[in-house]
Coordinates of C-alpha atoms and ligand atoms in Angstrom, one line a residue:
M1126 CA -2.2 37.5 24.2
G1127 CA -4.4 35.2 26.7
A1128 CA -2.9 32.3 28.9
S1129 CA -4.2 29.9 26.2
G1130 CA -2.0 32.1 23.8
T1131 CA 1.0 32.2 25.7
T1132 CA 0.5 28.4 26.4
F1133 CA 0.1 27.8 22.6
V1134 CA 3.4 29.7 21.7
L1135 CA 5.2 27.8 24.5
A1136 CA 4.2 24.6 22.9
V1137 CA 5.2 25.5 19.4
L1138 CA 8.7 26.4 20.7
A1139 CA 9.1 23.3 22.6
A1140 CA 8.0 21.4 19.6
T1141 CA 10.4 23.4 17.6
V1142 CA 13.4 22.4 20.0
L1143 CA 12.2 18.8 20.1
N1144 CA 12.4 18.6 16.1
S1145 CA 16.0 20.0 15.9
A1146 CA 17.1 17.6 18.7
V1147 CA 15.2 14.7 16.7
L1148 CA 17.2 16.0 13.4
C1149 CA 20.4 16.0 15.3
S1150 CA 20.4 12.8 17.0
G1151 CA 18.6 10.5 14.6
G1152 CA 18.4 9.9 10.9
S1153 CA 16.5 11.9 8.5
T1154 CA 13.0 12.1 7.4
S1155 CA 12.7 13.2 3.9
S1156 CA 10.7 16.7 3.2
F1157 CA 10.6 15.7 -0.3
V1158 CA 7.0 17.0 -1.3
R1159 CA 5.2 14.8 -3.6
K1160 CA 1.4 14.3 -4.9
D1161 CA -0.5 12.7 -2.0
E1162 CA -3.4 11.1 -3.8
K1163 CA -3.1 7.6 -4.7
S1164 CA -3.9 6.5 -8.2
G1165 CA -6.3 3.7 -9.0
D1166 CA -5.7 0.4 -10.8
M1167 CA -5.0 0.6 -14.4
P1168 CA -8.4 -0.3 -16.3
L1169 CA -8.9 -3.8 -17.8
D1170 CA -8.5 -2.0 -21.4
S1171 CA -5.0 -0.9 -20.8
D1172 CA -2.3 -1.6 -23.0
V1173 CA -0.1 -3.0 -20.6
F1174 CA -2.6 -5.8 -20.1
N1175 CA -3.0 -6.4 -23.7
V1176 CA -3.3 -10.4 -24.9
P1177 CA -0.9 -11.5 -27.4
P1178 CA -2.7 -12.2 -30.5
G1179 CA -2.8 -15.5 -32.2
H1180 CA -4.6 -18.8 -31.3
N1181 CA -3.8 -20.0 -28.0
A1182 CA -0.8 -17.5 -27.6
P1183 CA 1.2 -17.9 -24.6
Q1184 CA 0.7 -15.1 -22.1
Q1185 CA 2.0 -14.1 -18.7
V1186 CA 5.6 -15.1 -19.7
H1187 CA 7.9 -15.2 -16.6
I1188 CA 11.3 -16.7 -15.5
T1189 CA 13.0 -17.4 -12.1
Q1190 CA 15.9 -19.4 -11.1
G1191 CA 15.6 -22.9 -11.3
D1192 CA 18.2 -24.5 -9.2
H1193 CA 20.6 -23.4 -6.3
I1194 CA 23.7 -22.1 -8.3
G1195 CA 22.0 -20.5 -11.6
K1196 CA 22.4 -22.8 -14.1
A1197 CA 18.8 -23.6 -14.6
V1198 CA 15.7 -21.6 -15.2
I1199 CA 12.3 -22.2 -14.7
V1200 CA 10.1 -20.5 -17.5
S1201 CA 6.1 -20.4 -16.8
W1202 CA 3.4 -19.1 -18.9
V1203 CA -0.4 -19.3 -19.5
T1204 CA -2.6 -20.8 -22.3
V1205 CA -6.1 -19.8 -22.6
E1206 CA -8.1 -21.7 -25.3
E1207 CA -6.4 -25.2 -24.8
P1208 CA -3.2 -26.5 -22.8
G1209 CA -1.3 -26.8 -26.0
S1210 CA 2.5 -27.8 -25.7
N1211 CA 4.2 -27.6 -22.7
T1212 CA 7.6 -27.8 -24.5
V1213 CA 10.3 -25.1 -24.4
L1214 CA 12.4 -24.8 -27.1
Y1215 CA 15.7 -23.1 -26.2
W1216 CA 19.1 -22.2 -27.9
A1217 CA 22.3 -20.3 -26.9
E1218 CA 23.1 -17.2 -28.7
N1219 CA 25.8 -18.0 -31.6
S1220 CA 24.5 -21.5 -31.5
G1221 CA 22.2 -23.1 -34.2
H1222 CA 21.5 -26.1 -31.8
K1223 CA 17.9 -25.9 -30.5
H1224 CA 17.1 -27.8 -27.2
K1225 CA 13.8 -29.0 -26.0
A1226 CA 12.7 -29.4 -22.2
K1227 CA 9.0 -30.4 -21.5
G1228 CA 7.3 -29.0 -18.7
K1229 CA 4.0 -29.8 -16.6
V1230 CA 0.7 -27.8 -17.0
T1231 CA -1.7 -27.1 -14.1
K1232 CA -4.7 -25.3 -13.6
Y1233 CA -6.9 -24.2 -10.4
K1234 CA -10.5 -22.9 -9.3
F1235 CA -10.8 -19.9 -7.1
Y1236 CA -14.5 -19.4 -6.1
N1237 CA -16.2 -18.8 -9.5
Y1238 CA -13.0 -18.4 -11.4
T1239 CA -10.9 -21.0 -13.3
S1240 CA -7.4 -20.3 -14.5
G1241 CA -5.8 -20.9 -17.8
Y1242 CA -3.3 -23.5 -18.3
I1243 CA -0.7 -22.8 -16.2
H1244 CA 2.7 -24.0 -17.8
H1245 CA 6.0 -24.7 -15.7
C1246 CA 9.1 -25.8 -17.4
T1247 CA 12.6 -26.1 -15.8
I1248 CA 15.7 -25.7 -18.1
R1249 CA 18.6 -27.2 -16.7
N1250 CA 22.4 -27.5 -17.2
L1251 CA 22.7 -24.0 -18.9
E1252 CA 25.7 -22.5 -19.5
Y1253 CA 27.1 -19.7 -17.1
D1254 CA 27.1 -16.1 -18.5
T1255 CA 25.5 -17.0 -21.7
K1256 CA 22.5 -15.3 -23.5
Y1257 CA 19.8 -17.9 -24.5
Y1258 CA 16.7 -17.4 -26.6
Y1259 CA 13.7 -19.3 -25.7
E1260 CA 10.4 -20.2 -27.4
V1261 CA 6.9 -21.1 -25.9
G1262 CA 3.7 -21.8 -27.7
I1263 CA 5.0 -24.5 -29.9
G1264 CA 2.3 -25.9 -32.5
H1265 CA 0.2 -22.9 -32.0
T1266 CA 1.2 -19.3 -31.8
T1267 CA 4.8 -19.0 -30.9
R1268 CA 6.5 -16.5 -28.9
T1269 CA 10.1 -15.9 -28.3
F1270 CA 12.1 -14.2 -25.4
W1271 CA 15.6 -14.3 -24.0
F1272 CA 17.4 -14.1 -20.9
T1273 CA 21.1 -14.1 -19.9
T1274 CA 22.3 -16.8 -17.1
P1275 CA 24.4 -15.4 -14.4
P1276 CA 28.2 -15.8 -14.0
E1277 CA 29.6 -18.8 -12.4
V1278 CA 29.0 -18.5 -8.6
G1279 CA 32.2 -16.8 -7.1
P1280 CA 33.2 -14.3 -4.5
D1281 CA 34.3 -11.3 -6.7
V1282 CA 31.6 -11.6 -9.4
P1283 CA 30.1 -8.2 -9.9
Y1284 CA 26.4 -8.7 -10.1
T1285 CA 23.2 -6.0 -10.0
F1286 CA 20.1 -6.8 -7.9
G1287 CA 17.0 -4.7 -8.4
L1288 CA 14.6 -4.2 -5.8
I1289 CA 10.9 -4.1 -6.2
G1290 CA 8.1 -4.5 -3.6
D1291 CA 4.4 -4.3 -3.2
L1292 CA 3.8 -3.4 -7.0
G1293 CA 0.4 -3.9 -7.6
Q1294 CA -1.2 -2.8 -11.0
T1295 CA -1.8 1.0 -10.6
Y1296 CA -0.5 3.9 -12.8
D1297 CA 2.1 4.4 -10.1
S1298 CA 3.2 0.6 -10.5
N1299 CA 3.7 1.1 -14.1
S1300 CA 5.6 4.2 -13.4
T1301 CA 8.0 2.2 -10.8
L1302 CA 8.5 -0.7 -13.4
T1303 CA 9.3 1.9 -16.1
H1304 CA 11.7 3.6 -13.6
Y1305 CA 13.6 0.3 -12.8
E1306 CA 13.6 -0.5 -16.7
Q1307 CA 15.1 2.8 -17.5
N1308 CA 17.5 3.0 -14.4
P1309 CA 21.1 3.3 -16.1
T1310 CA 22.1 1.0 -13.4
K1311 CA 21.0 -2.1 -15.0
G1312 CA 19.4 -4.9 -13.0
Q1313 CA 20.1 -8.3 -14.1
T1314 CA 17.5 -9.9 -11.6
V1315 CA 14.8 -8.6 -9.7
L1316 CA 14.6 -9.5 -5.6
F1317 CA 11.1 -9.0 -5.1
V1318 CA 9.7 -8.5 -1.9
G1319 CA 6.2 -9.9 -1.8
D1320 CA 2.7 -8.4 -2.6
L1321 CA 2.2 -8.9 -6.3
S1322 CA -1.0 -8.4 -7.8
Y1323 CA -3.6 -7.3 -5.1
A1324 CA -6.2 -9.2 -7.0
D1325 CA -7.5 -9.9 -3.1
N1326 CA -8.5 -6.1 -3.2
Y1327 CA -11.3 -7.1 -5.8
P1328 CA -14.6 -8.5 -4.8
N1329 CA -14.1 -12.4 -4.4
H1330 CA -10.4 -11.9 -4.9
D1331 CA -11.1 -11.5 -8.7
N1332 CA -8.2 -13.7 -9.9
V1333 CA -8.5 -12.0 -13.5
R1334 CA -6.4 -9.5 -11.8
W1335 CA -3.5 -12.2 -11.3
D1336 CA -3.7 -12.8 -15.2
T1337 CA -3.6 -9.1 -15.8
W1338 CA -0.8 -8.3 -13.4
A1339 CA 1.1 -11.1 -15.1
R1340 CA 0.9 -9.6 -18.3
F1341 CA 1.7 -6.2 -17.1
V1342 CA 5.0 -7.3 -15.6
E1343 CA 6.0 -9.8 -18.5
R1344 CA 8.0 -7.3 -20.3
S1345 CA 10.5 -7.4 -17.6
V1346 CA 10.0 -10.7 -15.9
A1347 CA 10.1 -12.9 -19.5
Y1348 CA 13.3 -11.2 -19.8
Q1349 CA 15.1 -11.8 -16.3
P1350 CA 14.5 -13.7 -13.6
W1351 CA 12.3 -12.3 -10.5
I1352 CA 13.0 -14.1 -7.3
W1353 CA 9.6 -14.4 -5.3
T1354 CA 8.8 -13.6 -2.1
A1355 CA 5.2 -14.2 -0.4
G1356 CA 3.5 -11.5 0.9
N1357 CA 0.2 -11.0 2.7
H1358 CA -1.4 -10.4 -0.7
E1359 CA -0.5 -13.8 -1.8
L1360 CA -2.4 -15.5 1.0
D1361 CA -6.1 -15.3 -0.8
Y1362 CA -7.2 -16.7 2.2
A1363 CA -11.4 -16.3 2.0
P1364 CA -13.4 -18.5 4.0
E1365 CA -16.4 -16.7 3.5
I1366 CA -16.3 -17.9 -0.3
G1367 CA -14.9 -21.3 0.4
E1368 CA -11.4 -20.6 -0.1
T1369 CA -9.6 -21.9 2.8
K1370 CA -6.3 -23.3 1.1
P1371 CA -3.7 -20.2 1.7
F1372 CA -1.6 -19.1 -1.2
K1373 CA -3.4 -21.2 -3.8
P1374 CA -3.2 -18.8 -6.8
F1375 CA 0.2 -17.8 -5.9
T1376 CA 1.8 -21.1 -5.7
H1377 CA 0.0 -22.3 -8.9
R1378 CA 1.3 -19.4 -10.8
Y1379 CA 4.8 -18.9 -9.4
H1380 CA 7.2 -21.8 -8.9
V1381 CA 10.5 -21.6 -7.3
P1382 CA 13.5 -23.9 -6.6
F1383 CA 12.8 -24.5 -3.2
K1384 CA 13.7 -28.4 -3.4
S1385 CA 17.3 -27.7 -4.4
S1386 CA 17.9 -26.0 -0.7
N1387 CA 16.2 -28.6 0.6
S1388 CA 13.3 -26.8 1.6
T1389 CA 9.9 -28.5 2.3
S1390 CA 7.9 -25.4 1.0
P1391 CA 8.0 -22.8 -1.6
L1392 CA 7.4 -20.1 0.6
W1393 CA 11.0 -20.2 1.9
Y1394 CA 14.1 -21.3 0.0
S1395 CA 17.3 -20.1 -1.1
I1396 CA 19.7 -19.6 -4.1
K1397 CA 23.2 -18.6 -5.1
R1398 CA 23.7 -16.2 -7.8
A1399 CA 27.0 -14.8 -8.6
S1400 CA 28.6 -13.6 -5.3
A1401 CA 25.4 -13.6 -3.4
Y1402 CA 23.6 -16.0 -1.4
V1403 CA 19.9 -15.1 -1.3
I1404 CA 17.5 -16.4 1.5
V1405 CA 14.0 -15.9 1.1
L1406 CA 11.5 -16.3 4.2
S1407 CA 7.8 -16.3 4.9
S1408 CA 6.4 -13.7 7.1
Y1409 CA 3.0 -15.6 6.8
S1410 CA 4.0 -19.3 7.5
A1411 CA 5.0 -20.7 11.2
Y1412 CA 8.4 -19.8 12.2
G1413 CA 8.5 -20.5 15.9
K1414 CA 10.7 -23.0 17.4
Y1415 CA 10.3 -26.4 16.0
T1416 CA 8.5 -25.4 12.9
P1417 CA 9.6 -26.2 9.4
Q1418 CA 10.8 -22.9 8.4
Y1419 CA 12.5 -22.3 11.7
K1420 CA 14.5 -25.9 11.2
W1421 CA 15.1 -25.1 7.8
L1422 CA 16.7 -21.8 8.5
E1423 CA 18.5 -23.1 11.7
Q1424 CA 20.4 -25.6 9.1
E1425 CA 20.5 -23.0 6.3
L1426 CA 22.6 -20.3 7.7
P1427 CA 25.5 -22.5 8.9
K1428 CA 25.9 -23.7 5.1
V1429 CA 26.5 -20.2 3.7
N1430 CA 30.2 -19.9 2.7
R1431 CA 31.2 -16.5 2.6
S1432 CA 34.6 -17.4 0.9
E1433 CA 32.4 -18.5 -2.2
T1434 CA 29.2 -16.1 -1.8
P1435 CA 30.4 -13.0 0.3
W1436 CA 27.1 -11.4 0.3
L1437 CA 24.3 -12.7 2.4
I1438 CA 21.1 -11.0 1.6
V1439 CA 17.5 -12.1 3.2
L1440 CA 14.2 -11.3 1.6
L1441 CA 11.1 -11.4 3.5
H1442 CA 7.6 -9.3 3.4
S1443 CA 6.8 -7.8 6.9
P1444 CA 9.9 -5.8 8.0
W1445 CA 11.4 -5.8 11.5
Y1446 CA 12.7 -2.5 11.7
N1447 CA 9.8 -0.1 10.7
S1448 CA 9.2 3.3 12.4
N1449 CA 6.1 3.8 10.2
H1450 CA 2.6 3.7 12.0
Y1451 CA 1.4 1.5 9.1
H1452 CA 2.2 -2.2 9.9
Y1453 CA 4.1 -1.1 13.2
M1454 CA 5.4 -4.0 15.2
E1455 CA 3.7 -6.6 12.8
G1456 CA 7.3 -8.1 11.9
E1457 CA 8.1 -8.2 15.7
S1458 CA 7.6 -11.7 16.6
M1459 CA 9.9 -12.9 13.3
R1460 CA 12.6 -10.6 14.5
V1461 CA 12.6 -12.2 18.1
M1462 CA 13.0 -15.5 16.6
F1463 CA 15.6 -14.9 14.1
E1464 CA 17.4 -11.9 14.7
P1465 CA 20.2 -13.6 16.9
W1466 CA 21.0 -15.7 13.9
F1467 CA 21.3 -13.0 11.6
V1468 CA 23.8 -11.2 13.8
K1469 CA 25.6 -14.6 14.3
Y1470 CA 26.0 -15.1 10.8
K1471 CA 26.5 -11.5 9.6
V1472 CA 23.7 -10.9 7.3
D1473 CA 24.5 -8.0 4.8
V1474 CA 21.2 -6.6 4.3
V1475 CA 17.4 -7.6 4.8
F1476 CA 14.9 -6.3 2.4
A1477 CA 11.1 -6.1 3.4
G1478 CA 8.1 -4.6 1.6
H1479 CA 4.6 -4.5 3.1
V1480 CA 4.7 -0.8 4.4
H1481 CA 4.1 1.5 1.4
A1482 CA 7.1 3.8 1.8
Y1483 CA 10.8 3.7 1.9
E1484 CA 13.2 3.3 4.9
R1485 CA 16.7 2.4 5.7
S1486 CA 18.2 1.5 9.0
H1487 CA 21.6 1.6 10.5
R1488 CA 23.5 -1.6 11.4
V1489 CA 21.5 -2.3 14.6
S1490 CA 20.2 -5.1 16.7
N1491 CA 17.8 -5.5 19.4
I1492 CA 19.0 -9.2 20.9
A1493 CA 20.0 -8.6 24.4
Y1494 CA 16.6 -8.3 25.9
N1495 CA 15.3 -11.6 27.9
V1496 CA 12.1 -10.4 29.4
V1497 CA 13.6 -9.7 32.8
N1498 CA 16.5 -7.5 32.2
G1499 CA 15.0 -4.7 30.6
I1500 CA 17.4 -4.3 27.7
C1501 CA 15.2 -3.6 25.0
T1502 CA 16.5 -0.9 22.7
P1503 CA 18.2 -1.2 19.5
V1504 CA 21.9 -0.6 19.8
N1505 CA 24.6 0.0 17.0
D1506 CA 25.9 -3.6 15.9
L1507 CA 28.6 -4.0 13.2
S1508 CA 27.8 -7.6 12.8
A1509 CA 23.9 -6.7 12.2
P1510 CA 22.5 -6.1 8.8
V1511 CA 21.1 -3.2 7.2
Y1512 CA 17.2 -3.1 7.1
I1513 CA 15.7 -1.6 4.0
T1514 CA 12.1 -1.5 3.4
I1515 CA 11.3 -1.1 -0.1
G1516 CA 7.4 -1.6 -0.1
D1517 CA 7.0 1.3 -2.4
G1518 CA 5.9 -0.2 -5.5
G1519 CA 2.9 1.9 -6.1
N1520 CA 0.0 -0.5 -5.2
I1521 CA -3.8 0.5 -5.0
E1522 CA -3.4 0.9 -1.3
G1523 CA -1.4 4.3 -1.6
L1524 CA 1.5 5.5 0.4
A1525 CA 1.9 4.7 4.0
N1526 CA 2.8 8.6 5.0
N1527 CA 2.2 8.4 8.9
M1528 CA 5.6 8.1 10.7
T1529 CA 6.1 7.7 14.3
V1530 CA 8.1 10.9 15.8
P1531 CA 10.5 11.2 16.8
Q1532 CA 12.3 9.3 14.0
P1533 CA 14.2 6.5 16.1
E1534 CA 18.0 6.5 16.5
Y1535 CA 18.1 3.2 14.3
S1536 CA 16.5 4.9 11.4
A1537 CA 18.8 6.5 8.8
F1538 CA 16.3 7.8 6.2
R1539 CA 12.8 7.4 5.6
E1540 CA 10.2 8.8 3.0
A1541 CA 6.8 8.2 1.8
S1542 CA 7.5 7.9 -1.9
F1543 CA 7.0 5.3 -4.5
G1544 CA 10.1 3.9 -6.1
H1545 CA 12.6 1.0 -6.4
A1546 CA 16.2 0.4 -5.7
T1547 CA 19.2 -1.5 -7.2
F1548 CA 21.9 -3.4 -5.2
D1549 CA 24.9 -3.3 -7.3
I1550 CA 27.8 -5.8 -6.1
K1551 CA 31.1 -4.7 -7.3
N1552 CA 33.6 -7.5 -5.5
R1553 CA 33.7 -9.4 -2.3
T1554 CA 34.0 -5.9 -0.1
H1555 CA 31.9 -3.5 -1.7
A1556 CA 28.4 -2.9 -3.0
Y1557 CA 26.6 0.2 -4.0
Y1558 CA 23.2 0.9 -3.1
G1559 CA 20.7 3.5 -4.7
W1560 CA 17.0 4.0 -4.1
H1561 CA 15.0 5.7 -6.8
R1562 CA 11.8 7.8 -6.3
N1563 CA 9.3 7.9 -9.3
Q1564 CA 9.1 11.6 -9.3
D1565 CA 13.0 12.0 -10.5
G1566 CA 14.6 11.4 -13.5
Y1567 CA 15.7 7.9 -14.1
A1568 CA 18.9 8.6 -13.0
V1569 CA 18.5 10.2 -10.2
Q1570 CA 19.3 8.4 -6.7
A1571 CA 17.4 10.0 -3.7
D1572 CA 19.2 7.6 -1.0
T1573 CA 22.5 5.9 -1.3
M1574 CA 24.9 3.9 0.7
W1575 CA 28.2 2.1 0.0
F1576 CA 27.9 -1.4 1.8
S1577 CA 30.9 -3.0 3.2
N1578 CA 30.5 -6.6 3.5
R1579 CA 29.8 -8.0 6.8
Y1580 CA 32.3 -11.0 6.3
W1581 CA 35.1 -9.4 4.4
N1582 CA 35.3 -6.0 5.5
P1583 CA 33.0 -5.3 8.5
I1584 CA 33.7 -1.5 8.9
D1585 CA 31.0 0.9 10.1
D1586 CA 29.4 1.8 6.6
S1587 CA 26.2 3.3 7.5
T1588 CA 28.3 6.5 8.4
S1589 CA 28.9 6.8 4.4
A1590 CA 25.2 6.9 4.0
Q1591 CA 24.3 10.2 1.9
S1592 CA 20.8 11.3 1.6
Ligands
FE2_1732 FE1 2.0 -6.4 2.5

């Protein structure tokens, strides 16, 4: 063996020692072997994009929470041939009495695309914990769907959230949605962490792909609310074709109840649902000191009453703790601005997307640094949230499988696979979290954690993680 050969062997040995050290000291990087190729978008004639039959039939039906406390629902749909009625007919199960709510219709143009007639109607004063049927398309072709309102807000109300991010409309996206639907842990509401349709991947941001995406997910979102967070693919900022109003398609199509949490923008707001207080933030709106989002969050966090809603959940798109080279450090400036508040107010968990892989952190913070003191390493902090990146919905851009090495201490588990998660609140102290990868059977959980509430039971729960 020559000198270079010896050097090579030494290098391999050193790498092996380094690797075992990494495995001992940090979290785990999954060795799961999966197919590497990305799947393309489903073609326009796919059955999941089918237009419902009948004259002016309502399509792209979706619902979200319509107030701050879960007694209202925003029903949205699109008609194509003519505006038609914007009335929603709705009735409680076991009740013959039909109610009417009147909505509004809007439309928009984007370069050479003109949208259909987009209807939004808020149904208010619903009873808690009740199944309702609703009918849209009155006067033309009607379609009927149903949803169940959440239980009354309270500290020990069990409730199950689904987590999906960066979904897109590929074959993998369809697999993710199917796995969420077939998961034996039944999600009651989806917390969606941004990047919906990826229409902007098409020439001139072909907004037809906003329509196809909404038809694709209707099978879930017409029956249970999805809580919307804006991602970078919602920006649709395209000055080269004269489109300079950010978030134009997204804000026309997806209405959220931002005014009921005193927000001045649909891009950041909060809701209470069962025993959870959910705060939605915008990674792509100003968040520096004195900005509207900063001032809103500053006033919002002290309002959270953990005796009423023990579980404080934050949704945002660009993750703060991400050990993947993909989008590395993009969330850093927002972390610098808001992380001290998250620790002060004991946020339980932060869900983000953007990175097309899965990662869960230990409870860590990195708030001691003040530029001159050099204290810039994340430390264990039992008042800090767990950070979960769940941007693995399966969109056309493929997986983010180029992770930083060694795995940082703060990272508990990471894997580049598509999937979704559920956050299953049991009572004020415990919630069971599970991540599902699409290659497994519907019931298989590839990463789990028992969450201990930061206000009621702030023990070190990250040690209970199994992976
Ligand atoms: Fe993104």
